[in-house]
XYZ file of C-alpha atoms in Angstrom:
362
model
C 35.995 47.008 57.896
C 39.530 46.597 56.560
C 41.502 43.788 57.313
C 44.052 43.844 59.599
C 47.842 42.468 58.481
C 48.019 38.947 58.046
C 43.845 38.719 57.590
C 41.625 37.865 54.759
C 39.353 40.374 53.574
C 35.755 39.327 54.302
C 33.637 38.121 51.214
C 32.243 40.357 49.106
C 28.137 41.013 49.552
C 27.932 43.295 46.945
C 29.790 44.457 43.829
C 28.975 47.201 41.027
C 31.201 47.386 38.051
C 31.081 50.412 35.736
C 27.284 50.982 36.794
C 25.334 53.694 34.983
C 21.976 54.806 34.880
C 20.339 57.460 33.022
C 17.053 59.143 32.676
C 16.903 60.865 29.073
C 19.681 63.142 28.873
C 20.450 62.843 32.784
C 22.901 60.623 34.257
C 22.101 59.971 37.564
C 24.605 57.104 37.900
C 27.723 57.431 36.124
C 30.188 54.293 35.770
C 30.108 53.423 39.760
C 32.616 50.969 40.792
C 31.899 49.460 44.279
C 32.401 46.482 46.446
C 30.557 46.134 49.991
C 31.612 43.631 52.601
C 29.740 40.583 53.928
C 28.415 41.939 57.100
C 29.224 45.637 57.000
C 27.277 48.877 57.655
C 27.686 50.694 54.944
C 26.375 53.965 54.171
C 26.199 55.923 50.721
C 26.313 59.858 51.313
C 25.046 62.906 49.669
C 22.545 65.808 48.722
C 19.383 64.973 46.744
C 20.068 64.325 43.314
C 23.613 62.744 43.885
C 22.794 59.230 42.716
C 22.654 57.574 45.745
C 19.035 56.385 46.006
C 19.464 55.589 42.363
C 22.142 52.746 43.490
C 20.335 51.552 45.958
C 17.455 50.698 43.727
C 19.580 49.580 41.200
C 20.849 46.864 44.039
C 17.310 46.090 44.864
C 16.442 45.725 41.141
C 13.917 48.812 41.033
C 15.420 49.992 38.303
C 17.520 48.836 35.933
C 21.061 49.767 34.835
C 21.739 51.270 31.603
C 25.376 49.718 31.485
C 27.469 47.571 34.131
C 27.200 44.713 36.350
C 25.664 44.594 39.663
C 26.480 40.856 41.678
C 25.032 39.861 44.878
C 27.499 37.240 46.413
C 29.111 36.474 43.468
C 25.892 36.038 41.284
C 25.224 38.601 38.568
C 22.045 39.791 39.169
C 22.028 43.015 36.708
C 18.921 41.625 35.002
C 17.021 39.759 37.831
C 13.868 40.625 39.064
C 13.749 42.481 42.684
C 12.010 38.985 44.119
C 14.777 36.910 43.079
C 17.366 38.896 44.761
C 18.483 38.026 48.537
C 17.731 41.591 49.506
C 15.022 43.445 51.477
C 14.254 47.039 51.779
C 12.888 49.358 54.575
C 11.434 52.844 53.175
C 11.182 56.136 54.626
C 7.331 55.542 54.878
C 7.718 51.867 55.990
C 4.814 51.167 53.657
C 2.548 48.953 56.652
C -0.261 47.455 55.836
C -2.930 49.100 57.929
C -5.721 46.624 58.145
C -2.932 43.950 59.353
C -1.744 43.783 62.902
C 1.785 44.066 63.824
C 2.415 40.228 63.768
C 0.775 39.826 60.411
C 2.560 42.694 59.005
C 6.104 41.192 59.967
C 4.885 37.614 58.907
C 3.735 39.036 55.442
C 6.906 38.171 53.457
C 6.711 34.808 55.022
C 3.311 34.258 53.741
C 4.148 35.172 50.385
C 6.742 32.586 50.697
C 4.065 30.064 51.273
C 5.197 29.358 55.147
C 2.607 27.805 56.991
C 1.069 30.036 59.523
C 2.136 28.701 62.397
C 5.749 28.411 61.446
C 5.203 32.209 60.327
C 3.838 33.762 63.265
C 6.549 31.927 65.318
C 9.418 33.538 63.146
C 7.312 37.023 63.543
C 7.309 36.929 66.823
C 10.963 36.158 67.223
C 11.832 39.001 64.627
C 9.595 41.482 66.875
C 11.524 40.343 70.001
C 14.661 40.904 68.035
C 13.190 44.806 67.756
C 12.021 44.864 71.333
C 8.126 45.183 70.138
C 6.971 41.682 70.932
C 4.523 42.919 73.449
C 2.610 44.989 70.469
C 2.010 42.105 68.006
C -1.600 42.570 68.179
C -1.826 46.425 67.610
C -2.714 47.845 64.329
C 0.278 50.433 62.591
C -2.134 53.578 63.401
C -1.796 52.401 67.383
C 1.907 52.941 67.205
C 4.472 55.628 67.495
C 6.974 56.551 64.590
C 9.657 55.057 65.950
C 7.660 51.928 66.822
C 6.288 51.517 63.280
C 9.999 52.009 61.989
C 11.251 49.030 64.045
C 7.862 46.828 62.481
C 9.237 47.368 59.227
C 12.631 46.351 60.222
C 11.145 43.370 61.645
C 9.106 42.665 58.486
C 12.633 43.310 56.759
C 14.630 40.594 58.652
C 12.411 37.751 59.341
C 12.940 36.532 55.688
C 16.784 36.597 57.104
C 17.888 38.150 53.607
C 21.572 38.397 53.012
C 21.716 42.129 52.509
C 18.942 44.768 54.055
C 18.795 47.976 52.157
C 17.639 51.055 54.350
C 16.700 53.949 52.074
C 16.420 57.310 54.789
C 14.316 54.948 57.184
C 15.183 57.746 59.751
C 14.059 60.676 58.013
C 10.306 61.257 59.302
C 11.520 60.822 63.024
C 12.086 63.793 65.185
C 15.642 64.649 66.825
C 15.764 62.588 69.789
C 13.811 59.421 68.284
C 16.161 59.803 65.371
C 19.469 59.606 67.801
C 17.656 56.794 69.903
C 17.003 54.651 66.229
C 20.667 55.221 65.333
C 21.812 53.177 68.354
C 19.052 50.690 67.929
C 20.146 50.114 64.353
C 23.673 49.866 65.023
C 23.004 47.441 67.854
C 20.642 45.014 65.682
C 22.977 45.075 62.666
C 25.351 43.852 65.104
C 23.196 41.283 66.280
C 22.053 40.267 62.974
C 25.312 40.314 60.957
C 23.335 41.128 57.901
C 24.991 43.473 55.455
C 23.424 46.745 56.070
C 23.331 49.222 52.763
C 22.189 52.956 54.414
C 21.284 56.064 51.998
C 21.602 59.066 53.954
C 21.958 62.800 53.552
C 22.455 63.402 56.854
C 26.601 63.324 57.727
C 26.371 62.865 61.634
C 24.111 59.748 60.866
C 26.402 58.265 58.266
C 29.317 59.067 60.909
C 27.687 57.726 63.390
C 26.418 54.294 61.987
C 28.948 53.261 59.416
C 31.887 51.142 59.210
C 32.289 52.853 55.651
C 30.747 55.709 53.845
C 30.772 56.420 49.894
C 30.067 60.217 49.229
C 28.032 60.806 46.623
C 28.053 63.451 44.257
C 26.881 63.857 40.539
C 26.412 60.362 40.147
C 30.050 59.371 41.167
C 31.634 58.322 44.376
C 33.951 61.213 45.155
C 35.584 59.464 48.542
C 35.206 56.323 49.872
C 36.466 55.210 53.372
C 36.041 55.087 57.209
C 34.129 57.718 58.865
C 37.556 58.531 60.482
C 38.969 58.693 57.092
C 36.262 60.546 55.576
C 36.015 63.339 58.283
C 39.747 63.476 59.187
C 41.143 63.114 55.351
C 38.677 64.740 53.099
C 40.393 64.607 49.672
C 38.526 67.528 47.781
C 36.924 71.001 49.029
C 33.445 69.315 48.079
C 33.839 66.549 50.756
C 35.465 68.740 53.507
C 32.417 71.020 53.317
C 29.573 68.692 52.938
C 31.016 66.446 55.758
C 30.788 68.647 58.844
C 32.404 72.048 58.843
C 35.600 73.198 57.240
C 37.390 76.370 56.884
C 38.263 76.073 53.257
C 41.902 78.094 52.265
C 42.404 78.660 48.749
C 45.938 78.645 47.015
C 45.836 82.683 47.473
C 44.810 82.524 50.934
C 47.306 79.478 51.543
C 49.943 81.745 50.567
C 49.045 84.351 52.710
C 48.344 83.084 55.712
C 49.922 79.754 55.821
C 53.124 80.047 53.810
C 52.431 76.786 51.611
C 50.684 76.538 48.212
C 47.492 74.604 47.169
C 43.961 74.336 48.850
C 43.404 73.409 52.269
C 40.950 72.836 54.865
C 40.823 72.955 59.030
C 38.618 71.767 60.890
C 36.577 74.419 63.552
C 37.192 72.297 66.557
C 40.903 72.147 65.636
C 41.187 75.937 66.527
C 42.104 77.778 69.821
C 40.994 81.277 70.587
C 42.825 83.483 73.122
C 42.184 87.150 74.104
C 44.797 89.397 71.757
C 47.014 91.343 73.840
C 49.436 93.742 72.450
C 50.743 92.387 69.055
C 49.809 88.677 68.027
C 52.980 86.279 68.627
C 54.760 85.316 65.641
C 53.757 81.534 64.405
C 56.338 78.706 65.154
C 57.166 75.593 63.361
C 54.486 73.729 65.613
C 51.608 76.140 65.603
C 50.042 79.079 63.260
C 48.713 82.131 64.869
C 46.728 84.812 63.340
C 45.017 87.693 65.136
C 41.331 88.573 64.247
C 38.148 89.894 65.636
C 35.161 87.760 66.373
C 31.864 88.916 64.266
C 29.510 86.389 65.882
C 29.267 84.129 68.763
C 26.522 81.617 68.652
C 25.961 79.318 72.026
C 25.120 75.983 71.474
C 24.762 74.228 74.869
C 27.623 72.279 74.124
C 29.969 74.681 73.063
C 29.968 78.108 71.165
C 30.502 78.396 67.391
C 32.524 81.379 66.817
C 32.779 83.349 63.303
C 36.083 85.295 63.318
C 37.440 87.681 60.660
C 41.576 87.375 60.458
C 43.548 90.255 60.017
C 43.565 90.011 56.440
C 39.789 89.720 55.928
C 39.656 85.965 55.780
C 36.551 84.540 57.621
C 37.250 81.732 60.333
C 34.734 79.588 61.868
C 35.949 77.940 65.605
C 34.204 75.367 67.506
C 34.700 75.576 70.992
C 33.743 72.817 73.204
C 32.026 73.740 76.949
C 34.684 72.119 78.693
C 37.080 74.088 76.870
C 35.793 77.301 76.685
C 36.947 80.090 78.687
C 34.690 81.447 81.769
C 34.087 84.612 80.416
C 32.255 84.164 76.850
C 33.202 85.964 73.658
C 31.372 88.743 72.629
C 31.017 90.433 68.809
C 33.815 92.882 68.486
C 36.715 91.173 70.978
C 39.888 90.768 69.311
C 41.669 87.407 69.695
C 44.283 85.137 68.227
C 43.240 82.131 66.487
C 46.061 79.257 66.802
C 46.501 75.993 65.075
C 48.458 73.049 64.497
C 49.986 72.869 60.830
C 49.318 68.984 61.016
C 45.520 69.566 61.365
C 45.831 71.384 57.883
C 44.239 68.650 55.170
C 45.507 69.599 51.826
C 42.620 68.965 49.268
C 43.115 68.302 45.454
C 40.720 69.421 42.488
C 36.694 69.712 42.792
C 34.307 66.606 42.475
C 36.257 64.069 40.683
C 35.923 60.433 40.315
C 38.439 57.960 42.707
C 40.742 55.640 40.482
C 41.017 52.118 41.328
C 44.768 52.871 43.297
C 42.807 55.452 45.428
C 40.182 52.795 46.009
C 42.013 50.313 47.002
């Protein structure tokens, strides 16, 4: 959600400045600077232990920063209790009250705020209608499916109309089909409500599917920040290139040998085409790099094939062929092929994990 020319950027919903959190000798969050825009679907992506969930808990107030400042809508909340912050959190386990029906679960936050029974039930029903569960208001949580319980937890969080909704891997416990369905519903719900969503996940496809922007975390730092297309198409480091999707990484020595250029480069598998090798491999031109190799494995994926190739110099290469572009005859181990790609699809990478400078963030 970046501003176009001649327009102002959206207001800042959440601002972190030099935020640091330590647990004994371990630095879980290391001087993180971050601005999240009002109404944005923002994802924090990284493996376990990367610091993303700790940042979410710092924003919610469940953890206290050792250093730095946290602002919500321009208000310093660094030392503010969780219940005095205009945010709500949806956890992976949903934390629904088993003895209450769905309506009372959703209305609970309003009850705590001393809203009258008639009004809170009215608002709770509206929230349930928003997540398309109004017809299940009288059921208990154990009578619901996993996806339905997830939507009840969402309804309970949005009924109090927070400015920010924090979601801590809320889809992690769902099976693949239901998770994909809930991704679509989450995005639609966020657009309808206009609330800032901050979403924590370790699932790269989930982050790419849902987000306006993504912060990729490693070792307590943000190593790249940008739109899904920027993160995927133009990763800055080998870590981001390999963590977000699959990449062929060519180190400096391989780049010199295969590409006739220096430095480390990334190449996405879907950018590569394969053709049968007949005679000698044609020489590469200015608009295409061509290298001969042998297929070591061909894996059928339904939507296509993932093919592992060993190039003539021994370099391993992963190729992704979509079904619509795959040849009629499937590849087999031992087939000799020519791998070809455009030099424009090579992404130069810099050193390993490093924090972004202020210039790089802007």
